[in-house]
mmCIF file of C-alpha atoms in Angstrom:
data_model
loop_
_atom_site.group_PDB
_atom_site.id
_atom_site.type_symbol
_atom_site.label_atom_id
_atom_site.label_comp_id
_atom_site.label_asym_id
_atom_site.label_seq_id
_atom_site.Cartn_x
_atom_site.Cartn_y
_atom_site.Cartn_z
ATOM 1 C CA MET A 41 -189.240 21.847 3.016
ATOM 2 C CA VAL A 42 -186.298 21.319 0.671
ATOM 3 C CA VAL A 43 -186.484 17.535 1.164
ATOM 4 C CA LYS A 44 -190.205 17.534 0.357
ATOM 5 C CA TYR A 45 -189.679 19.643 -2.754
ATOM 6 C CA LEU A 46 -186.890 17.356 -3.970
ATOM 7 C CA THR A 47 -188.943 14.226 -3.237
ATOM 8 C CA ASP A 48 -191.964 15.615 -5.066
ATOM 9 C CA TYR A 49 -189.823 16.493 -8.088
ATOM 10 C CA LEU A 50 -188.312 13.000 -8.266
ATOM 11 C CA CYS A 51 -191.729 11.388 -7.825
ATOM 12 C CA ASP A 52 -193.042 13.510 -10.687
ATOM 13 C CA ARG A 53 -190.245 12.072 -12.818
ATOM 14 C CA LEU A 54 -191.353 8.530 -11.960
ATOM 15 C CA ASN A 55 -194.980 9.408 -12.611
ATOM 16 C CA ASN A 56 -193.963 11.145 -15.859
ATOM 17 C CA THR A 57 -196.262 13.975 -14.876
ATOM 18 C CA ASN A 58 -195.183 16.054 -17.858
ATOM 19 C CA SER A 59 -195.637 13.163 -20.340
ATOM 20 C CA LEU A 60 -192.039 13.317 -21.511
ATOM 21 C CA PRO A 61 -191.404 10.889 -24.397
ATOM 22 C CA SER A 62 -187.880 10.271 -23.066
ATOM 23 C CA PHE A 63 -188.898 9.842 -19.427
ATOM 24 C CA ARG A 64 -186.796 6.659 -19.072
ATOM 25 C CA ALA A 65 -183.610 8.678 -19.463
ATOM 26 C CA GLY A 66 -182.079 9.049 -16.024
ATOM 27 C CA LEU A 67 -184.789 7.026 -14.295
ATOM 28 C CA HIS A 68 -182.221 4.770 -12.654
ATOM 29 C CA GLU A 69 -180.529 7.839 -11.209
ATOM 30 C CA VAL A 70 -183.897 9.130 -9.991
ATOM 31 C CA ALA A 71 -184.473 5.858 -8.157
ATOM 32 C CA SER A 72 -180.963 5.972 -6.683
ATOM 33 C CA CYS A 73 -181.541 9.502 -5.385
ATOM 34 C CA LEU A 74 -184.831 8.520 -3.772
ATOM 35 C CA SER A 75 -183.150 5.483 -2.212
ATOM 36 C CA VAL A 76 -180.858 7.863 -0.332
ATOM 37 C CA ILE A 77 -183.478 10.467 0.509
ATOM 38 C CA VAL A 78 -185.948 8.060 2.141
ATOM 39 C CA THR A 79 -183.264 7.047 4.653
ATOM 40 C CA TRP A 80 -182.594 10.610 5.799
ATOM 41 C CA GLU A 81 -183.589 11.453 9.350
ATOM 42 C CA HIS A 82 -185.477 14.530 8.157
ATOM 43 C CA PHE A 83 -187.377 12.719 5.404
ATOM 44 C CA PRO A 84 -191.062 13.681 5.911
ATOM 45 C CA PRO A 85 -192.933 10.477 6.858
ATOM 46 C CA GLY A 86 -195.951 11.602 4.848
ATOM 47 C CA GLU A 87 -193.873 11.496 1.683
ATOM 48 C CA ALA A 88 -193.369 7.727 1.932
ATOM 49 C CA ILE A 89 -196.691 6.995 0.273
ATOM 50 C CA SER A 90 -195.905 9.465 -2.513
ATOM 51 C CA VAL A 91 -192.717 7.584 -3.311
ATOM 52 C CA ALA A 92 -194.406 4.175 -3.152
ATOM 53 C CA SER A 93 -197.308 5.315 -5.324
ATOM 54 C CA ALA A 94 -194.923 6.803 -7.883
ATOM 55 C CA ILE A 95 -193.031 3.518 -8.132
ATOM 56 C CA PHE A 96 -196.211 1.467 -8.431
ATOM 57 C CA SER A 97 -197.434 3.795 -11.173
ATOM 58 C CA LEU A 98 -194.646 2.468 -13.385
ATOM 59 C CA SER A 99 -196.559 -0.794 -13.818
ATOM 60 C CA ARG A 100 -199.057 1.020 -16.047
ATOM 61 C CA GLU A 101 -198.638 0.320 -19.747
ATOM 62 C CA THR A 102 -195.640 -1.972 -19.017
ATOM 63 C CA ARG A 103 -193.426 1.056 -18.318
ATOM 64 C CA PHE A 104 -191.685 -0.823 -15.513
ATOM 65 C CA LYS A 105 -191.187 -3.968 -17.587
ATOM 66 C CA ASP A 106 -189.356 -1.944 -20.238
ATOM 67 C CA LEU A 107 -186.782 -0.534 -17.804
ATOM 68 C CA LYS A 108 -183.284 -2.004 -17.680
ATOM 69 C CA PRO A 109 -182.740 -4.683 -15.006
ATOM 70 C CA ALA A 110 -180.428 -2.468 -12.945
ATOM 71 C CA ALA A 111 -183.098 0.226 -12.739
ATOM 72 C CA ARG A 112 -185.763 -2.304 -11.783
ATOM 73 C CA GLN A 113 -183.523 -3.771 -9.098
ATOM 74 C CA THR A 114 -182.911 -0.324 -7.595
ATOM 75 C CA LEU A 115 -186.641 0.369 -7.559
ATOM 76 C CA TYR A 116 -187.375 -2.968 -5.876
ATOM 77 C CA LEU A 117 -184.741 -2.162 -3.250
ATOM 78 C CA LEU A 118 -186.367 1.233 -2.754
ATOM 79 C CA VAL A 119 -189.734 -0.435 -2.186
ATOM 80 C CA GLU A 120 -188.069 -2.772 0.292
ATOM 81 C CA THR A 121 -186.615 0.173 2.208
ATOM 82 C CA LEU A 122 -190.007 1.850 2.333
ATOM 83 C CA LEU A 123 -191.826 -1.260 3.538
ATOM 84 C CA ARG A 124 -189.207 -2.148 6.135
ATOM 85 C CA SER A 125 -188.281 1.314 7.419
ATOM 86 C CA ARG A 126 -191.306 3.470 6.612
ATOM 87 C CA GLY A 127 -194.061 0.908 7.033
ATOM 88 C CA LYS A 128 -195.928 2.793 9.764
ATOM 89 C CA ALA A 129 -195.993 5.963 7.673
ATOM 90 C CA LEU A 130 -197.207 4.026 4.632
ATOM 91 C CA LEU A 131 -200.070 2.446 6.571
ATOM 92 C CA LYS A 132 -201.240 5.825 7.816
ATOM 93 C CA ALA A 133 -201.907 6.836 4.209
ATOM 94 C CA SER A 134 -202.672 3.485 2.600
ATOM 95 C CA THR A 135 -203.658 -0.095 3.445
ATOM 96 C CA ILE A 136 -201.884 -3.438 3.427
ATOM 97 C CA PRO A 137 -204.004 -4.758 0.515
ATOM 98 C CA GLU A 138 -203.154 -1.712 -1.604
ATOM 99 C CA LEU A 139 -199.434 -1.980 -0.888
ATOM 100 C CA VAL A 140 -199.294 -5.722 -1.565
ATOM 101 C CA ARG A 141 -201.315 -5.293 -4.757
ATOM 102 C CA GLY A 142 -198.963 -2.519 -5.911
ATOM 103 C CA LEU A 143 -195.884 -4.667 -5.334
ATOM 104 C CA VAL A 144 -197.310 -7.803 -6.938
ATOM 105 C CA THR A 145 -198.481 -5.878 -9.994
ATOM 106 C CA LEU A 146 -195.049 -4.289 -10.327
ATOM 107 C CA ALA A 147 -193.401 -7.722 -10.296
ATOM 108 C CA GLU A 148 -195.851 -9.344 -12.705
ATOM 109 C CA PHE A 149 -193.383 -9.775 -15.574
ATOM 110 C CA GLU A 150 -190.137 -10.069 -13.597
ATOM 111 C CA LYS A 151 -187.615 -12.673 -14.821
ATOM 112 C CA THR A 152 -184.222 -11.226 -13.886
ATOM 113 C CA PRO A 153 -182.483 -13.243 -11.128
ATOM 114 C CA ALA A 154 -180.997 -10.226 -9.336
ATOM 115 C CA CYS A 155 -184.460 -8.659 -9.129
ATOM 116 C CA LEU A 156 -186.061 -11.906 -7.992
ATOM 117 C CA GLU A 157 -183.489 -12.122 -5.219
ATOM 118 C CA VAL A 158 -184.799 -8.829 -3.820
ATOM 119 C CA LEU A 159 -188.424 -9.827 -4.330
ATOM 120 C CA PHE A 160 -188.130 -13.202 -2.622
ATOM 121 C CA ASN A 161 -186.502 -11.622 0.426
ATOM 122 C CA LEU A 162 -189.238 -9.003 0.521
ATOM 123 C CA TYR A 163 -192.044 -11.551 0.157
ATOM 124 C CA THR A 164 -190.590 -13.548 3.059
ATOM 125 C CA TYR A 165 -190.426 -10.420 5.203
ATOM 126 C CA LEU A 166 -194.016 -9.436 4.446
ATOM 127 C CA SER A 167 -195.306 -12.959 5.051
ATOM 128 C CA LYS A 168 -193.558 -13.193 8.419
ATOM 129 C CA ASP A 169 -193.832 -9.691 9.853
ATOM 130 C CA TRP A 170 -196.920 -8.031 8.396
ATOM 131 C CA ASP A 171 -200.486 -8.672 9.490
ATOM 132 C CA LEU A 172 -201.729 -10.038 6.175
ATOM 133 C CA GLU A 173 -205.176 -11.391 5.424
ATOM 134 C CA ALA A 174 -206.015 -14.385 3.228
ATOM 135 C CA GLU A 175 -206.302 -12.250 0.092
ATOM 136 C CA GLU A 176 -202.806 -10.804 0.514
ATOM 137 C CA PHE A 177 -201.303 -14.224 1.215
ATOM 138 C CA GLN A 178 -202.921 -15.522 -1.958
ATOM 139 C CA ALA A 179 -201.594 -12.591 -3.981
ATOM 140 C CA LEU A 180 -198.037 -13.146 -2.722
ATOM 141 C CA TRP A 181 -198.299 -16.901 -3.249
ATOM 142 C CA GLY A 182 -199.398 -16.379 -6.835
ATOM 143 C CA SER A 183 -196.477 -14.026 -7.410
ATOM 144 C CA PHE A 184 -193.659 -16.242 -6.144
ATOM 145 C CA SER A 185 -194.944 -19.822 -6.538
ATOM 146 C CA ARG A 186 -194.909 -19.577 -10.348
ATOM 147 C CA TYR A 187 -191.089 -19.643 -10.230
ATOM 148 C CA TRP A 188 -190.788 -23.005 -8.467
ATOM 149 C CA PRO A 189 -188.561 -24.852 -9.207
ATOM 150 C CA VAL A 190 -186.258 -22.143 -10.465
ATOM 151 C CA THR A 191 -183.379 -22.362 -12.951
ATOM 152 C CA VAL A 192 -181.111 -19.475 -13.873
ATOM 153 C CA GLY A 193 -180.185 -19.215 -17.522
ATOM 154 C CA GLY A 194 -178.051 -16.769 -19.430
ATOM 155 C CA SER A 195 -174.365 -16.039 -19.857
ATOM 156 C CA ARG A 196 -171.805 -17.528 -17.447
ATOM 157 C CA GLU A 197 -169.965 -14.210 -17.607
ATOM 158 C CA GLN A 198 -172.662 -12.495 -15.572
ATOM 159 C CA VAL A 199 -171.205 -13.518 -12.233
ATOM 160 C CA SER A 200 -173.216 -11.015 -10.200
ATOM 161 C CA LYS A 201 -176.447 -12.945 -10.635
ATOM 162 C CA PRO A 202 -177.583 -15.344 -7.895
ATOM 163 C CA THR A 203 -177.281 -19.028 -8.731
ATOM 164 C CA SER A 204 -180.197 -21.386 -9.219
ATOM 165 C CA GLU A 205 -179.479 -22.902 -5.805
ATOM 166 C CA GLU A 206 -179.429 -19.501 -4.090
ATOM 167 C CA LEU A 207 -182.699 -18.469 -5.689
ATOM 168 C CA ARG A 208 -184.262 -21.822 -4.896
ATOM 169 C CA ASP A 209 -183.283 -21.430 -1.238
ATOM 170 C CA LEU A 210 -184.801 -17.941 -1.150
ATOM 171 C CA LEU A 211 -187.944 -19.219 -2.810
ATOM 172 C CA LEU A 212 -188.161 -22.032 -0.297
ATOM 173 C CA GLN A 213 -187.969 -19.439 2.469
ATOM 174 C CA CYS A 214 -190.967 -17.704 0.887
ATOM 175 C CA ILE A 215 -192.919 -20.953 0.949
ATOM 176 C CA LEU A 216 -191.948 -21.669 4.565
ATOM 177 C CA SER A 217 -192.443 -18.104 5.789
ATOM 178 C CA ASN A 218 -196.073 -18.603 6.802
ATOM 179 C CA ASP A 219 -198.340 -21.549 7.547
ATOM 180 C CA SER A 220 -200.939 -20.047 5.215
ATOM 181 C CA TYR A 221 -198.948 -21.336 2.237
ATOM 182 C CA ALA A 222 -198.936 -24.977 3.342
ATOM 183 C CA LYS A 223 -202.232 -25.916 1.709
ATOM 184 C CA ASN A 224 -200.892 -24.791 -1.667
ATOM 185 C CA ALA A 225 -197.243 -25.768 -1.253
ATOM 186 C CA ILE A 226 -197.691 -29.509 -0.754
ATOM 187 C CA PRO A 227 -199.788 -30.119 -3.904
ATOM 188 C CA MET A 228 -197.475 -27.859 -5.932
ATOM 189 C CA CYS A 229 -194.354 -29.726 -4.884
ATOM 190 C CA LEU A 230 -195.945 -33.100 -5.519
ATOM 191 C CA GLU A 231 -197.001 -31.971 -8.970
ATOM 192 C CA LYS A 232 -193.700 -30.431 -10.046
ATOM 193 C CA LEU A 233 -191.084 -32.703 -8.518
ATOM 194 C CA ASP A 234 -190.038 -36.184 -9.719
ATOM 195 C CA THR A 235 -190.122 -38.629 -6.840
ATOM 196 C CA THR A 236 -187.305 -40.665 -8.345
ATOM 197 C CA GLN A 237 -184.667 -37.904 -8.068
ATOM 198 C CA ASP A 238 -183.410 -35.666 -5.318
ATOM 199 C CA LEU A 239 -184.826 -32.196 -4.759
ATOM 200 C CA SER A 240 -181.917 -30.316 -6.320
ATOM 201 C CA ALA A 241 -182.308 -32.089 -9.665
ATOM 202 C CA THR A 242 -186.007 -32.826 -9.945
ATOM 203 C CA THR A 243 -187.991 -30.644 -12.247
ATOM 204 C CA LYS A 244 -190.897 -31.457 -14.458
ATOM 205 C CA VAL A 245 -191.227 -27.774 -15.257
ATOM 206 C CA ARG A 246 -188.337 -25.301 -15.158
ATOM 207 C CA THR A 247 -188.789 -21.552 -15.217
ATOM 208 C CA GLN A 248 -186.059 -20.215 -17.483
ATOM 209 C CA LEU A 249 -184.994 -16.740 -16.362
ATOM 210 C CA ASN A 250 -183.933 -14.080 -18.830
ATOM 211 C CA LEU A 251 -180.946 -11.978 -17.796
ATOM 212 C CA SER A 252 -181.496 -9.222 -20.358
#
């Protein structure tokens, strides 16, 4: 009962149920608390959808986009924990299309490398292990293919970010994670890569990532 009460309170903070003008204050800490709670043995399975829905609600009115990268990364990791560890509970209260749509909408404006690292791993997991239909595959493809080929920009002092090569490898794993992507992947690669240079250096179009 205490766990449910605490979860509901934290979800209300994400949903900004009370329309607080300063709701962003402490939101990273709220996400961190939920990240711990959802792993507890006594976490009520039925609360998983409440947490997921609260996170997805942040995509309304670009509220999620305006959060600091560290907060967004923690929320992505929380979604990953829910989908990997609480997937059965989520699907009892929701559907695969709704969950995929919620995640893709959340990530619509993402440009931070550390966040993309989480997303690419999650997209690969979903593509390999979940029973997706054509519509979900297309939604995931649209979300990650726009970053290919990927180049990390920003300050050299930010050593915690993944490199361009690391992100490119993760993105390649997304592309290779399911045969459903093949029909789109081959034309995309032919269009965006120079045939006169090797794969690591060839880019007609580079997606410049913002680290702020």
